[in-house]
Amino acid sequence: MTEKIKIGLILGSNRPGRIGGTIAQWVKKELAQEALTIDILDLAEIRLPFLDEPEIPAKGRYQQEHTKRWSETVRRYDGFVLLFPQYNWGYPAVMKNALDYLYSEWQHKPVSIMVYGGHGGFQGLIAMKLVTQGLNMYNMSVNPPLNISKEMFDAADQFIDIEAAFERIAPQVRLVSEEFCQLLRPEDRG
Ligand SMILES: Cc1cc2nc3c(=O)[nH]c(=O)nc-3n(C[C@H](O)[C@H](O)[C@H](O)COP(=O)(O)O)c2cc1C
């Protein structure tokens, strides 16, 4: 049996009351297909402090236990989805911090960037593309914009119906799965 392709879906939102957890579950469901194993890596649970390594990550000489654990986690995956909200036209600090901790672990791995926000968070996408390029990741061609607007939410600021909210973008999310398979298991594609 061929081993499955391992995808890390990194959730870069850690506010109490966030909508990110619900969106991560929805993205995971839409990405699911036989060839892939998808794990949500929730930065609110991983709880990295602000980067506190004495040496630069490119040297790979980690001293902190939390960095070693994060490095081992990231090494396990063949590709990544970075899912995060747009904050003030950029990415959340927790997302950038998690990327900054490591270097070689990210290199050459395919990445799809999924930003949620008004207008799909396109400024956050552009900002993050520069970062992933700087880390020598492979920026994938499909980066579905997850548009949110106030009618989608109830009085507690949670989704009324996430399926309806993201119905139109779901096919693009599924295309990301296809792209992972094409990039990481081309021999299965004939
Ligand atoms: C600090 C902060 C900055 C924000 N900046 C933007 C923004 O630039 N553009 C946007 O469309 N929404 C912005 N929002 C609204 C978020 O898209 C919305 O609050 C969303 O729920 C945040 O995701 P989260 O709940 O997972 O944290 C911002 C929200 C916060 C908390």
Tab-separated table of C-alpha atoms and ligand atoms in Angstrom:
chain	number	residue	atom	x	y	z
A	1	MET	CA	0.000	0.000	0.000
A	2	THR	CA	1.360	3.443	-0.932
A	3	GLU	CA	1.995	5.687	2.018
A	4	LYS	CA	-0.318	8.650	2.270
A	5	ILE	CA	0.825	12.204	1.612
A	6	LYS	CA	0.977	14.066	4.925
A	7	ILE	CA	-0.408	17.585	4.962
A	8	GLY	CA	-0.091	19.916	7.951
A	9	LEU	CA	-2.943	22.407	8.137
A	10	ILE	CA	-1.469	25.112	10.343
A	11	LEU	CA	-4.049	27.282	12.063
A	12	GLY	CA	-2.596	30.697	12.778
A	13	SER	CA	-5.266	32.270	14.934
A	14	ASN	CA	-5.251	31.972	18.728
A	15	ARG	CA	-7.737	34.516	20.082
A	16	PRO	CA	-10.359	33.308	22.564
A	17	GLY	CA	-13.651	33.293	20.647
A	18	ARG	CA	-11.879	32.956	17.303
A	19	ILE	CA	-13.669	31.656	14.206
A	20	GLY	CA	-10.474	29.972	13.005
A	21	GLY	CA	-11.212	26.606	14.642
A	22	THR	CA	-14.502	26.207	12.760
A	23	ILE	CA	-12.880	27.225	9.480
A	24	ALA	CA	-10.002	24.765	9.997
A	25	GLN	CA	-12.465	21.873	10.447
A	26	TRP	CA	-14.309	22.912	7.293
A	27	VAL	CA	-11.086	23.204	5.250
A	28	LYS	CA	-9.936	19.798	6.506
A	29	LYS	CA	-13.227	18.237	5.418
A	30	GLU	CA	-13.058	19.820	1.959
A	31	LEU	CA	-9.421	18.811	1.411
A	32	ALA	CA	-10.018	15.194	2.427
A	33	GLN	CA	-9.264	12.554	-0.147
A	34	GLU	CA	-7.898	9.006	-0.148
A	35	ALA	CA	-4.276	9.916	-0.930
A	36	LEU	CA	-3.939	12.493	1.860
A	37	THR	CA	-3.649	12.510	5.640
A	38	ILE	CA	-4.474	15.979	6.950
A	39	ASP	CA	-3.688	17.075	10.498
A	40	ILE	CA	-4.689	20.400	11.997
A	41	LEU	CA	-1.677	21.958	13.752
A	42	ASP	CA	-3.342	24.488	16.015
A	43	LEU	CA	-0.869	27.142	17.152
A	44	ALA	CA	-3.158	27.933	20.099
A	45	GLU	CA	-2.429	24.403	21.384
A	46	ILE	CA	1.228	24.280	20.336
A	47	ARG	CA	1.826	27.486	22.287
A	48	LEU	CA	5.269	28.504	21.114
A	49	PRO	CA	6.659	31.484	23.026
A	50	PHE	CA	8.030	34.381	21.012
A	51	LEU	CA	11.167	33.142	19.261
A	52	ASP	CA	13.747	32.554	21.980
A	53	GLU	CA	16.519	30.579	20.283
A	54	PRO	CA	20.019	32.042	20.708
A	55	GLU	CA	21.185	30.964	17.231
A	56	ILE	CA	19.516	31.724	13.923
A	57	PRO	CA	17.151	28.969	12.744
A	58	ALA	CA	19.029	28.473	9.443
A	59	LYS	CA	21.854	26.869	11.465
A	60	GLY	CA	19.438	24.248	12.871
A	61	ARG	CA	21.177	24.153	16.273
A	62	TYR	CA	18.102	24.322	18.459
A	63	GLN	CA	18.452	24.558	22.222
A	64	GLN	CA	14.883	24.881	23.443
A	65	GLU	CA	12.742	21.774	23.905
A	66	HIS	CA	9.713	23.490	22.352
A	67	THR	CA	11.746	24.244	19.205
A	68	LYS	CA	12.951	20.646	18.937
A	69	ARG	CA	9.364	19.418	19.279
A	70	TRP	CA	8.099	21.898	16.677
A	71	SER	CA	10.919	20.926	14.314
A	72	GLU	CA	10.045	17.221	14.644
A	73	THR	CA	6.384	17.981	14.038
A	74	VAL	CA	7.028	20.052	10.912
A	75	ARG	CA	9.506	17.498	9.484
A	76	ARG	CA	6.738	14.882	9.464
A	77	TYR	CA	4.739	16.701	6.787
A	78	ASP	CA	5.165	16.727	3.001
A	79	GLY	CA	3.209	19.929	2.455
A	80	PHE	CA	1.301	22.633	4.286
A	81	VAL	CA	-1.779	24.765	4.282
A	82	LEU	CA	-1.341	28.003	6.193
A	83	LEU	CA	-4.780	29.074	7.367
A	84	PHE	CA	-5.068	32.404	9.146
A	85	PRO	CA	-7.168	35.554	9.446
A	86	GLN	CA	-6.038	38.805	7.941
A	87	TYR	CA	-5.058	41.158	10.772
A	88	ASN	CA	-4.538	44.787	9.765
A	89	TRP	CA	-3.649	43.881	6.178
A	90	GLY	CA	-1.099	41.311	7.254
A	91	TYR	CA	-0.749	37.955	8.994
A	92	PRO	CA	-1.170	37.300	12.741
A	93	ALA	CA	2.045	37.413	14.778
A	94	VAL	CA	1.467	33.847	16.023
A	95	MET	CA	1.636	32.579	12.436
A	96	LYS	CA	4.842	34.418	11.554
A	97	ASN	CA	6.450	33.403	14.848
A	98	ALA	CA	5.794	29.701	14.163
A	99	LEU	CA	7.395	30.034	10.720
A	100	ASP	CA	10.392	31.997	12.000
A	101	TYR	CA	11.312	29.275	14.516
A	102	LEU	CA	12.536	26.886	11.781
A	103	TYR	CA	14.193	27.017	8.401
A	104	SER	CA	15.306	23.834	6.646
A	105	GLU	CA	12.088	22.095	7.779
A	106	TRP	CA	10.070	24.350	5.457
A	107	GLN	CA	12.371	24.341	2.472
A	108	HIS	CA	10.989	23.143	-0.877
A	109	LYS	CA	7.721	21.997	0.663
A	110	PRO	CA	4.538	22.994	-1.195
A	111	VAL	CA	2.335	25.479	0.592
A	112	SER	CA	-1.153	26.797	-0.062
A	113	ILE	CA	-2.091	29.993	1.759
A	114	MET	CA	-5.719	30.372	2.829
A	115	VAL	CA	-6.585	33.708	4.358
A	116	TYR	CA	-9.997	34.637	5.711
A	117	GLY	CA	-11.215	38.180	5.960
A	118	GLY	CA	-13.250	40.811	4.129
A	119	HIS	CA	-12.400	40.539	0.386
A	120	GLY	CA	-10.708	37.196	1.087
A	121	GLY	CA	-7.783	38.761	2.916
A	122	PHE	CA	-5.737	39.405	-0.223
A	123	GLN	CA	-3.264	41.769	1.482
A	124	GLY	CA	-2.513	39.040	4.025
A	125	LEU	CA	-1.986	36.571	1.169
A	126	ILE	CA	0.467	38.857	-0.616
A	127	ALA	CA	2.365	39.502	2.623
A	128	MET	CA	2.618	35.783	3.408
A	129	LYS	CA	3.709	34.827	-0.128
A	130	LEU	CA	6.864	36.888	0.382
A	131	VAL	CA	7.573	35.080	3.652
A	132	THR	CA	7.065	31.588	2.217
A	133	GLN	CA	9.254	32.533	-0.756
A	134	GLY	CA	11.908	33.725	1.692
A	135	LEU	CA	11.739	30.313	3.373
A	136	ASN	CA	12.237	28.642	-0.019
A	137	MET	CA	8.865	26.969	0.142
A	138	TYR	CA	7.034	26.105	-3.073
A	139	ASN	CA	4.125	28.534	-3.409
A	140	MET	CA	1.240	26.578	-4.903
A	141	SER	CA	-0.981	28.052	-7.594
A	142	VAL	CA	-4.266	27.631	-5.688
A	143	ASN	CA	-4.712	29.859	-2.621
A	144	PRO	CA	-8.466	30.070	-2.041
A	145	PRO	CA	-9.625	33.446	-0.683
A	146	LEU	CA	-12.041	32.809	2.198
A	147	ASN	CA	-14.332	35.799	2.083
A	148	ILE	CA	-16.228	36.608	5.241
A	149	SER	CA	-18.923	39.219	5.780
A	150	LYS	CA	-21.113	40.166	8.721
A	151	GLU	CA	-24.298	38.431	7.483
A	152	MET	CA	-22.517	35.084	7.974
A	153	PHE	CA	-22.335	35.486	11.752
A	154	ASP	CA	-24.685	35.241	14.715
A	155	ALA	CA	-24.801	37.502	17.777
A	156	ALA	CA	-21.855	35.621	19.320
A	157	ASP	CA	-19.790	36.235	16.141
A	158	GLN	CA	-19.833	32.559	15.143
A	159	PHE	CA	-20.858	31.149	11.755
A	160	ILE	CA	-24.601	30.699	11.234
A	161	ASP	CA	-23.967	28.159	8.444
A	162	ILE	CA	-20.370	27.680	7.322
A	163	GLU	CA	-21.360	25.332	4.475
A	164	ALA	CA	-23.525	28.052	2.933
A	165	ALA	CA	-20.960	30.755	3.690
A	166	PHE	CA	-18.146	29.013	1.783
A	167	GLU	CA	-20.173	27.087	-0.779
A	168	ARG	CA	-18.750	29.041	-3.730
A	169	ILE	CA	-15.116	28.625	-2.701
A	170	ALA	CA	-15.312	24.906	-1.827
A	171	PRO	CA	-14.303	23.738	-5.360
A	172	GLN	CA	-11.098	25.805	-5.116
A	173	VAL	CA	-10.248	24.225	-1.766
A	174	ARG	CA	-10.699	20.791	-3.350
A	175	LEU	CA	-8.343	21.858	-6.158
A	176	VAL	CA	-5.644	22.349	-3.521
A	177	SER	CA	-5.900	18.614	-2.739
A	178	GLU	CA	-5.462	17.833	-6.421
A	179	GLU	CA	-2.431	20.074	-6.597
A	180	PHE	CA	-0.846	18.361	-3.568
A	181	CYS	CA	-1.316	15.002	-5.277
A	182	GLN	CA	0.121	16.227	-8.571
A	183	LEU	CA	3.158	17.758	-6.879
A	184	LEU	CA	3.877	15.067	-4.321
A	185	ARG	CA	2.724	11.847	-6.005
A	186	PRO	CA	2.940	12.500	-9.765
A	187	GLU	CA	3.526	8.770	-10.528
A	188	ASP	CA	-0.036	7.980	-9.392
A	189	ARG	CA	-1.423	10.431	-11.938
A	190	GLY	CA	-0.295	8.594	-15.111
B	1	LIG	C1	-6.403	42.414	15.281
B	1	LIG	C2	-7.431	42.267	14.185
B	1	LIG	C3	-7.196	42.858	12.967
B	1	LIG	C4	-8.114	42.690	11.903
B	1	LIG	N1	-7.823	43.189	10.676
B	1	LIG	C5	-8.611	42.889	9.623
B	1	LIG	C6	-8.248	43.271	8.298
B	1	LIG	O1	-7.226	43.851	8.035
B	1	LIG	N2	-9.082	42.928	7.279
B	1	LIG	C7	-10.218	42.202	7.486
B	1	LIG	O2	-10.924	41.903	6.532
B	1	LIG	N3	-10.608	41.839	8.735
B	1	LIG	C8	-9.833	42.156	9.800
B	1	LIG	N4	-10.177	41.752	11.059
B	1	LIG	C9	-11.457	41.042	11.250
B	1	LIG	C10	-11.232	39.530	11.200
B	1	LIG	O3	-11.254	39.051	9.892
B	1	LIG	C11	-12.288	38.792	12.017
B	1	LIG	O4	-12.331	39.371	13.316
B	1	LIG	C12	-12.006	37.324	12.164
B	1	LIG	O5	-12.980	36.750	13.009
B	1	LIG	C13	-10.627	37.070	12.769
B	1	LIG	O6	-10.344	35.692	12.815
B	1	LIG	P1	-10.253	34.890	14.205
B	1	LIG	O7	-11.643	34.993	14.787
B	1	LIG	O8	-9.883	33.496	13.836
B	1	LIG	O9	-9.232	35.618	15.033
B	1	LIG	C14	-9.300	41.937	12.121
B	1	LIG	C15	-9.519	41.355	13.384
B	1	LIG	C16	-8.602	41.490	14.400
B	1	LIG	C17	-8.853	40.786	15.715
